[in-house]
PDB file of C-alpha atoms in Angstrom:
ATOM      1  CA  MET A   1      66.884  49.842-108.159  1.00  0.00           C
ATOM      2  CA  THR A   2      66.635  48.136-104.650  1.00  0.00           C
ATOM      3  CA  ALA A   3      66.138  44.473-104.093  1.00  0.00           C
ATOM      4  CA  LYS A   4      64.493  43.365-100.863  1.00  0.00           C
ATOM      5  CA  VAL A   5      66.024  40.117 -99.399  1.00  0.00           C
ATOM      6  CA  THR A   6      65.678  38.289 -96.206  1.00  0.00           C
ATOM      7  CA  LEU A   7      69.047  37.593 -94.387  1.00  0.00           C
ATOM      8  CA  SER A   8      69.917  36.208 -91.147  1.00  0.00           C
ATOM      9  CA  PHE A   9      72.762  37.594 -88.927  1.00  0.00           C
ATOM     10  CA  ALA A  10      74.172  36.744 -85.485  1.00  0.00           C
ATOM     11  CA  ASP A  11      72.593  38.890 -82.765  1.00  0.00           C
ATOM     12  CA  GLU A  12      75.846  40.393 -82.165  1.00  0.00           C
ATOM     13  CA  THR A  13      76.423  41.412 -85.689  1.00  0.00           C
ATOM     14  CA  ILE A  14      73.154  43.200 -85.940  1.00  0.00           C
ATOM     15  CA  GLU A  15      73.514  44.984 -82.650  1.00  0.00           C
ATOM     16  CA  GLU A  16      77.020  46.311 -83.745  1.00  0.00           C
ATOM     17  CA  ALA A  17      75.596  47.196 -87.161  1.00  0.00           C
ATOM     18  CA  ARG A  18      72.867  49.184 -85.507  1.00  0.00           C
ATOM     19  CA  ARG A  19      75.220  51.135 -83.389  1.00  0.00           C
ATOM     20  CA  TYR A  20      77.356  52.016 -86.521  1.00  0.00           C
ATOM     21  CA  ALA A  21      74.422  52.945 -88.512  1.00  0.00           C
ATOM     22  CA  GLU A  22      73.044  55.124 -85.806  1.00  0.00           C
ATOM     23  CA  ARG A  23      76.495  56.597 -85.410  1.00  0.00           C
ATOM     24  CA  ASP A  24      76.644  57.370 -89.013  1.00  0.00           C
ATOM     25  CA  GLY A  25      73.122  58.734 -89.317  1.00  0.00           C
ATOM     26  CA  LEU A  26      71.940  55.846 -91.495  1.00  0.00           C
ATOM     27  CA  SER A  27      69.230  53.289 -91.562  1.00  0.00           C
ATOM     28  CA  LEU A  28      70.402  49.841 -90.768  1.00  0.00           C
ATOM     29  CA  SER A  29      69.634  48.844 -94.375  1.00  0.00           C
ATOM     30  CA  ALA A  30      71.690  51.736 -95.882  1.00  0.00           C
ATOM     31  CA  TRP A  31      74.544  50.901 -93.527  1.00  0.00           C
ATOM     32  CA  MET A  32      74.532  47.197 -94.442  1.00  0.00           C
ATOM     33  CA  ASP A  33      74.353  48.143 -98.129  1.00  0.00           C
ATOM     34  CA  GLN A  34      77.380  50.472 -97.842  1.00  0.00           C
ATOM     35  CA  ALA A  35      79.231  47.783 -95.825  1.00  0.00           C
ATOM     36  CA  ALA A  36      78.618  45.077 -98.337  1.00  0.00           C
ATOM     37  CA  ARG A  37      79.575  47.358-101.089  1.00  0.00           C
ATOM     38  CA  GLU A  38      82.810  48.413 -99.325  1.00  0.00           C
ATOM     39  CA  LYS A  39      83.631  44.730 -98.848  1.00  0.00           C
ATOM     40  CA  ALA A  40      83.142  43.883-102.442  1.00  0.00           C
ATOM     41  CA  LEU A  41      85.360  46.788-103.629  1.00  0.00           C
ATOM     42  CA  ARG A  42      88.089  45.641-101.161  1.00  0.00           C
ATOM     43  CA  GLU A  43      87.863  42.235-102.609  1.00  0.00           C
ATOM     44  CA  LEU A  44      88.099  43.499-106.196  1.00  0.00           C
ATOM     45  CA  PHE A  45      90.973  45.762-105.444  1.00  0.00           C
ATOM     46  CA  THR A  46      92.910  43.175-103.709  1.00  0.00           C
ATOM     47  CA  ALA A  47      92.395  40.723-106.503  1.00  0.00           C
ATOM     48  CA  HIS A  48      93.557  43.446-109.022  1.00  0.00           C
ATOM     49  CA  ALA A  49      96.695  44.160-106.853  1.00  0.00           C
ATOM     50  CA  ASP A  50      97.598  40.375-106.853  1.00  0.00           C
ATOM     51  CA  VAL A  51      97.239  40.390-110.715  1.00  0.00           C
ATOM     52  CA  VAL A  52      99.450  43.364-111.010  1.00  0.00           C
ATOM     53  CA  ARG A  53     102.071  41.883-108.586  1.00  0.00           C
ATOM     54  CA  ARG A  54     102.043  38.564-110.468  1.00  0.00           C
ATOM     55  CA  ALA A  55     102.349  40.277-113.724  1.00  0.00           C
ATOM     56  CA  GLY A  56     105.315  42.232-112.537  1.00  0.00           C
ATOM     57  CA  ILE A  57     103.727  45.647-113.343  1.00  0.00           C
ATOM     58  CA  ASP A  58     104.472  46.763-109.768  1.00  0.00           C
ATOM     59  CA  ARG A  59     108.152  46.244-110.308  1.00  0.00           C
ATOM     60  CA  LEU A  60     108.058  48.051-113.593  1.00  0.00           C
ATOM     61  CA  GLU A  61     106.420  51.103-111.953  1.00  0.00           C
ATOM     62  CA  LYS A  62     108.934  51.029-109.004  1.00  0.00           C
ATOM     63  CA  ASN A  63     111.701  50.950-111.575  1.00  0.00           C
ATOM     64  CA  ALA A  64     110.162  53.892-113.380  1.00  0.00           C
ATOM     65  CA  LEU A  65     109.838  55.901-110.154  1.00  0.00           C
ATOM     66  CA  ASP A  66     113.492  55.008-109.194  1.00  0.00           C
ATOM     67  CA  ASP A  67     114.638  56.226-112.712  1.00  0.00           C
ATOM     68  CA  GLU A  68     112.794  59.440-112.264  1.00  0.00           C
ATOM     69  CA  ARG A  69     114.316  60.100-108.866  1.00  0.00           C
ATOM     70  CA  GLU A  70     117.807  59.216-110.433  1.00  0.00           C
ATOM     71  CA  VAL A  71     117.259  61.884-113.227  1.00  0.00           C
ATOM     72  CA  GLU A  72     116.138  64.334-110.773  1.00  0.00           C
ATOM     73  CA  LEU A  73     119.328  63.757-108.587  1.00  0.00           C
ATOM     74  CA  VAL A  74     121.575  64.099-111.792  1.00  0.00           C
ATOM     75  CA  ARG A  75     119.750  67.311-112.902  1.00  0.00           C
ATOM     76  CA  LEU A  76     120.242  68.743-109.380  1.00  0.00           C
ATOM     77  CA  GLU A  77     123.872  67.822-109.346  1.00  0.00           C
ATOM     78  CA  LEU A  78     124.507  69.302-112.798  1.00  0.00           C
ATOM     79  CA  SER A  79     122.676  72.537-111.780  1.00  0.00           C
ATOM     80  CA  GLY A  80     124.954  72.734-108.714  1.00  0.00           C
ATOM     81  CA  ARG A  81     122.190  72.292-106.261  1.00  0.00           C
ATOM     82  CA  GLY A  82     122.842  68.616-105.435  1.00  0.00           C
ATOM     83  CA  ARG A  83     124.184  67.321-102.019  1.00  0.00           C
ATOM     84  CA  ARG A  84     127.949  68.018-101.481  1.00  0.00           C
ATOM     85  CA  ALA A  85     130.300  65.327-100.223  1.00  0.00           C
ATOM     86  CA  ALA A  86     131.805  66.447 -96.841  1.00  0.00           C
TER      87      ALA A  86
END
């Protein structure tokens, strides 16, 4: 479904949006819709990343990745394919 609304923009903003819409082969309305959707998704993902960071989940993930790397280094060393000290 599409809603028709009246919006006001600075002349500069509309000029730039028209140029980008033309460049992308879109109507001005389609380009503005896409730009608004992308902005909303960026806001959502940023908020999600902030929650993950505050909850410490990012540290848990980093620790798990570090553990995986360490396990792989030990596995390589045990198989004789690890780095040799000079």
